[in-house]
XYZ file of C-alpha atoms in Angstrom:
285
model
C 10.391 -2.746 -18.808
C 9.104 -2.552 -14.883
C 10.432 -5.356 -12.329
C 8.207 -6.503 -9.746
C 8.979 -6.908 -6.570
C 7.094 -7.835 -3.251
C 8.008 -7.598 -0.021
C 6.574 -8.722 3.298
C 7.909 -6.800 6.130
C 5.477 -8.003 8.674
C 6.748 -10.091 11.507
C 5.128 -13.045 13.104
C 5.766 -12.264 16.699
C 3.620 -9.235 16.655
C 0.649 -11.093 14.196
C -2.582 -12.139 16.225
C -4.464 -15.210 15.143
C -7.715 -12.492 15.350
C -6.189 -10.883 12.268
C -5.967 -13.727 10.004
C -9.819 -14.377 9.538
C -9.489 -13.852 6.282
C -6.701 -15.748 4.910
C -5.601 -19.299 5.399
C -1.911 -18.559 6.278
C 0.377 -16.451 8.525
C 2.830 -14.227 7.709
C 5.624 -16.978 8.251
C 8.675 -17.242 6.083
C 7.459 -21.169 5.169
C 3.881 -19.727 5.151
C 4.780 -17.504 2.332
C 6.241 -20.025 0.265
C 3.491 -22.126 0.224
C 1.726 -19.045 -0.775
C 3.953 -17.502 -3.592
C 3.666 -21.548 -4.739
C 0.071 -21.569 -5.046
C -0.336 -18.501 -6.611
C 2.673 -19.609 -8.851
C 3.997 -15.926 -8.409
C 6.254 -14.686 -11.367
C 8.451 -12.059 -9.315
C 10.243 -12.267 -6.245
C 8.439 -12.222 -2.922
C 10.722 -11.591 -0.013
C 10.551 -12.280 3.290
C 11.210 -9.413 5.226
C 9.799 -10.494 9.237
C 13.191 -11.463 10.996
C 15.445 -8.200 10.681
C 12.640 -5.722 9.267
C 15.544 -3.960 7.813
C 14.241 -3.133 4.264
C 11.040 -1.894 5.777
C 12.694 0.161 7.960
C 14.302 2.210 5.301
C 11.413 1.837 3.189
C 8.708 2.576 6.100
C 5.623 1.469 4.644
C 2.640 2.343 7.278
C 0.136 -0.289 6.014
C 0.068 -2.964 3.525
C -0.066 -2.953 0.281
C 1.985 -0.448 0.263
C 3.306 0.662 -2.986
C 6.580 1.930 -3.996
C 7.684 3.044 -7.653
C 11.366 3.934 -8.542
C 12.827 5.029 -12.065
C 15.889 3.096 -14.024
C 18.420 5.885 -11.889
C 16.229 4.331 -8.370
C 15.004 7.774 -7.887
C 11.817 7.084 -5.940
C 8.948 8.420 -8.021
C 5.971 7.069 -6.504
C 4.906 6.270 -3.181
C 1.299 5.252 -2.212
C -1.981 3.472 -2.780
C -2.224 0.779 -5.401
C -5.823 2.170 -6.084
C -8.746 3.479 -4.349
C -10.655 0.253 -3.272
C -10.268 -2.552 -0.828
C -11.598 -5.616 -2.816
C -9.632 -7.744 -4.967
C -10.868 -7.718 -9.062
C -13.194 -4.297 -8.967
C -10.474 -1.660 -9.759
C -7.197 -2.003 -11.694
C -4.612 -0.504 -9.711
C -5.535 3.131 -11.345
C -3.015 4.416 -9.051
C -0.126 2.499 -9.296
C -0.452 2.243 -13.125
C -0.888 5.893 -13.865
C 2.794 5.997 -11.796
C 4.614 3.149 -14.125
C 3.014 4.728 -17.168
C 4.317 8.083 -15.879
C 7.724 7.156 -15.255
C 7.959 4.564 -18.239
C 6.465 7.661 -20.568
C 9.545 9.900 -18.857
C 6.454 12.179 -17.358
C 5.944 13.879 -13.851
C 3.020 11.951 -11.981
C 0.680 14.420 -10.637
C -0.141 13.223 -7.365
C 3.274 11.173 -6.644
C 2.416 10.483 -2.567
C -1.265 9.014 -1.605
C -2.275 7.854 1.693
C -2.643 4.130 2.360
C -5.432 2.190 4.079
C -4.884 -1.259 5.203
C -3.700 -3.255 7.495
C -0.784 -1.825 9.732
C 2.817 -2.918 9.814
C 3.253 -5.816 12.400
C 6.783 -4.625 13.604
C 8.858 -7.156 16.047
C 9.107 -4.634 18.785
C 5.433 -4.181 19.058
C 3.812 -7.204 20.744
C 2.599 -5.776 23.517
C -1.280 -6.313 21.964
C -0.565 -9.772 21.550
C 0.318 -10.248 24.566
C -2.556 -8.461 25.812
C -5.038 -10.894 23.420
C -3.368 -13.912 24.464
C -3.863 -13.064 28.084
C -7.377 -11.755 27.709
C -8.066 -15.351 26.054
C -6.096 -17.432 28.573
C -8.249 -15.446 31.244
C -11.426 -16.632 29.940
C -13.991 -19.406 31.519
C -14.137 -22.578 30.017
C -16.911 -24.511 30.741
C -18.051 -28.041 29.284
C -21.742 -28.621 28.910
C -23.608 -32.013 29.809
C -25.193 -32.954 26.240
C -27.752 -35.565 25.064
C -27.798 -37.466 22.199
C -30.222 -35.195 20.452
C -28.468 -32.550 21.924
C -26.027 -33.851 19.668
C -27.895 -34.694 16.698
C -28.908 -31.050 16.985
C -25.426 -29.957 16.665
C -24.750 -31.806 13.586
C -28.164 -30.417 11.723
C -26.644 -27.126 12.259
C -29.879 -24.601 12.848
C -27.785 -21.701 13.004
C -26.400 -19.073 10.318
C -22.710 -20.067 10.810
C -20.517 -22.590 9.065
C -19.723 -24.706 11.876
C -16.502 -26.976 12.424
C -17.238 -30.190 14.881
C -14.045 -32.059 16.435
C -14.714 -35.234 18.513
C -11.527 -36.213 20.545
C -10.662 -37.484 23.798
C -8.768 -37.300 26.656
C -7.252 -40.977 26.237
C -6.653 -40.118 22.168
C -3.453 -38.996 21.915
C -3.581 -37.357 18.582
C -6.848 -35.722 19.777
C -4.705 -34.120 22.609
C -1.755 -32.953 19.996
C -4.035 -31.185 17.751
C -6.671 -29.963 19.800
C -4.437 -26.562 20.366
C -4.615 -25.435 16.534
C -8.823 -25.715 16.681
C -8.508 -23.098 19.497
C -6.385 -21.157 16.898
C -9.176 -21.484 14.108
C -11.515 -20.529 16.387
C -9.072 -17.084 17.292
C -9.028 -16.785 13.725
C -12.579 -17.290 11.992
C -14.660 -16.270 15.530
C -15.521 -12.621 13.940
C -16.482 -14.353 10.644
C -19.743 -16.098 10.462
C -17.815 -19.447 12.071
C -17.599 -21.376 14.915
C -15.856 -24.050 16.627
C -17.654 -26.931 18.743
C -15.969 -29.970 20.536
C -17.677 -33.015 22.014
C -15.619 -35.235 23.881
C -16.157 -38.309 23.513
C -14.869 -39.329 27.486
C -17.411 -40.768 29.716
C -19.399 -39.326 31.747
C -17.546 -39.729 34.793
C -14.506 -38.729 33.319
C -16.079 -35.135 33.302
C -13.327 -33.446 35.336
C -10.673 -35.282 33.327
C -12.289 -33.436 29.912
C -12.576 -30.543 31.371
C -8.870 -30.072 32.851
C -7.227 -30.388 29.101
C -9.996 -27.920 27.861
C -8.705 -25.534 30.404
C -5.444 -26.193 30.089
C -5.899 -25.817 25.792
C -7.670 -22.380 27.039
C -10.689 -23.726 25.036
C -13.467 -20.973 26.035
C -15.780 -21.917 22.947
C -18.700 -24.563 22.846
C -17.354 -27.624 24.536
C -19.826 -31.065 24.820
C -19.548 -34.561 26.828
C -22.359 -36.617 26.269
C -24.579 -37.724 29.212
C -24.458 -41.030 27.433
C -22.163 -43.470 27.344
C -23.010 -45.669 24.543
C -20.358 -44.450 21.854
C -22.217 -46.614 19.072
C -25.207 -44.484 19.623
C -22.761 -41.024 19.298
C -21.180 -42.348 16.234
C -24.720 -42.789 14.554
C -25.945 -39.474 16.066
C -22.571 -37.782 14.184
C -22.004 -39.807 11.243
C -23.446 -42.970 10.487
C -20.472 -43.456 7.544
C -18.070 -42.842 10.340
C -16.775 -46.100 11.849
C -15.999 -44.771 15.269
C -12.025 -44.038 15.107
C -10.608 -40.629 16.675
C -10.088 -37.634 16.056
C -13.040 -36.659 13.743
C -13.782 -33.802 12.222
C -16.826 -32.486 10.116
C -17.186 -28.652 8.567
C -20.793 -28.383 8.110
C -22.715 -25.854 6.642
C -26.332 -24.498 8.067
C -29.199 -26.497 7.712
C -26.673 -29.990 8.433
C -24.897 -29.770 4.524
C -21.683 -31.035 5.147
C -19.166 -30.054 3.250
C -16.294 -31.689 4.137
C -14.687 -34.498 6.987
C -12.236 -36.354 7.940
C -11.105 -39.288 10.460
C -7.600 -38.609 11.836
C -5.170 -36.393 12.540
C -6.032 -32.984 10.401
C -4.080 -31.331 7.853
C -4.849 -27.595 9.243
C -3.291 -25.910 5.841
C -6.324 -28.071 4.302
C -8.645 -27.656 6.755
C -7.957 -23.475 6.906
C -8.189 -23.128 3.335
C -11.550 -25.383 3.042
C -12.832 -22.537 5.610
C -11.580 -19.400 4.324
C -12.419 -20.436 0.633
C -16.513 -21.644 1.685
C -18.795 -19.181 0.379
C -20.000 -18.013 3.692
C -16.553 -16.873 4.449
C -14.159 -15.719 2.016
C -11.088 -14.342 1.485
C -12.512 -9.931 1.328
C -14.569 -7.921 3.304
């Protein structure tokens, strides 16, 4: 018989939003039981990003990286699960030639392969986060005067990205706690064919106001204020189903198909995986 067992020995502190653009989760102890939940995983999946200790003496150099011991733990395999990067168009030729091998009592021909993937996030080696995070802080925000069909633009959507809308405030409280994670989405999905846009719904005047919290939320992506202030005209430019309450937030597709909203504060674990699993974005390369 062959036990299973997976281990993440990635830890957070070194793990840049930039590298999660295709996934809807971090590599978080709580993260990964929401994960192992979904995917109603049948072996044990450890949690590994605190001490690193087991991946230390293991000393995998990307993940997935394999490792295949007999019933005496002699290690007998250590490598590649197969020779591809996408999910469903091999079948782990690799890594079942080594359990048949040591299951059959049999030497394994080639028992070390290289590994290609994405490199161990150790806790000791943050300084490229930090270097990210400043490089991000560093950059300009600006927040651009908009019409209403400026607007109304927006919402059709005449690019060739999936596009995520958030209208807040500066007098919204809730807008001002979640604004933060959008940035993050942003971090995360701004390779992919995505992008984030605010409008703020603040008058006019209140400019400067808007455009302090955007700093301060180092939001350098597509900001908006509309030039006018009659909010019953921006809620019928945006959504005329919407009846005017903040935060809102629309994921629309190109061409103005839109594929999912909401009014109130945003479930991001919802709103990430809505993302990640549209068509135009994905999960693989």
């Amino acid at each position: 018989s062959v036990q299973v067992i997976a281990i993440s020995p990635n830890s957070p502190l070194g793990l840049l939003p930039e590298e999660l653009g295709y996934s809807d989760l971090g590599d978080t102890y709580k993260e990964m039981q929401i994960r192992a939940k979904h995917k109603n995983y049948n072996f044990p999946y450890l949690y590994d990003g605190d001490t690193q200790e087991v991946s230390l003496a293991y000393g995998p150099a990307a993940t997935p990286h394999a490792f295949v011991f007999d019933q005496d733990r002699k290690l007998k395999y250590v490598g590649r699960i197969d020779d591809t990067e996408k999910p469903g168009t091999t079948n782990g030729e690799d890594l079942r030639n080594a359990l048949d091998k040591v299951l059959a009592g049999e030497k394994i021909e080639n028992p070390a392969t290289k590994t290609f993937g994405c490199s161990t996030k150790w806790a000791w080696k943050t300084d490229n986060r930090k270097k990210i995070d400043a490089m991000w802080a560093e950059k300009e925000v600006e927040l651009r005067e908009s019409s209403m069909e400026d607007i109304k633009k927006l919402i059709k959507n005449d690019s060739d990205k999936l596009r995520l809308i958030n209208v807040w405030a500066t007098w919204c409280a809730p807008c001002r706690l979640e604004y933060p994670e959008f940035v993050t989405i942003q971090r995360m999905f701004g390779a992919r064919d995505f992008e984030f846009v605010s409008i703020s719904a603040d008058k006019l005047s209140k400019k400067n106001n808007a455009l302090d919290f955007l700093k301060s939320a180092n939001s350098a992506l597509e900001n908006h204020i509309v030039t006018n202030d009659d909010k019953y005209a921006l809620i019928e430019a945006i959504d005329p189903d919407w009846n005017g309450a903040l935060p809102y937030t629309m994921l629309i597709e190109p061409e103005g198909s839109v594929v999912w909203k909401f009014q109130g504060e945003v479930d991001f674990k919802e709103l990430k995986k809505k993302i990640v699993e549209n068509p135009m974005i994905g999960r693989v390369y």
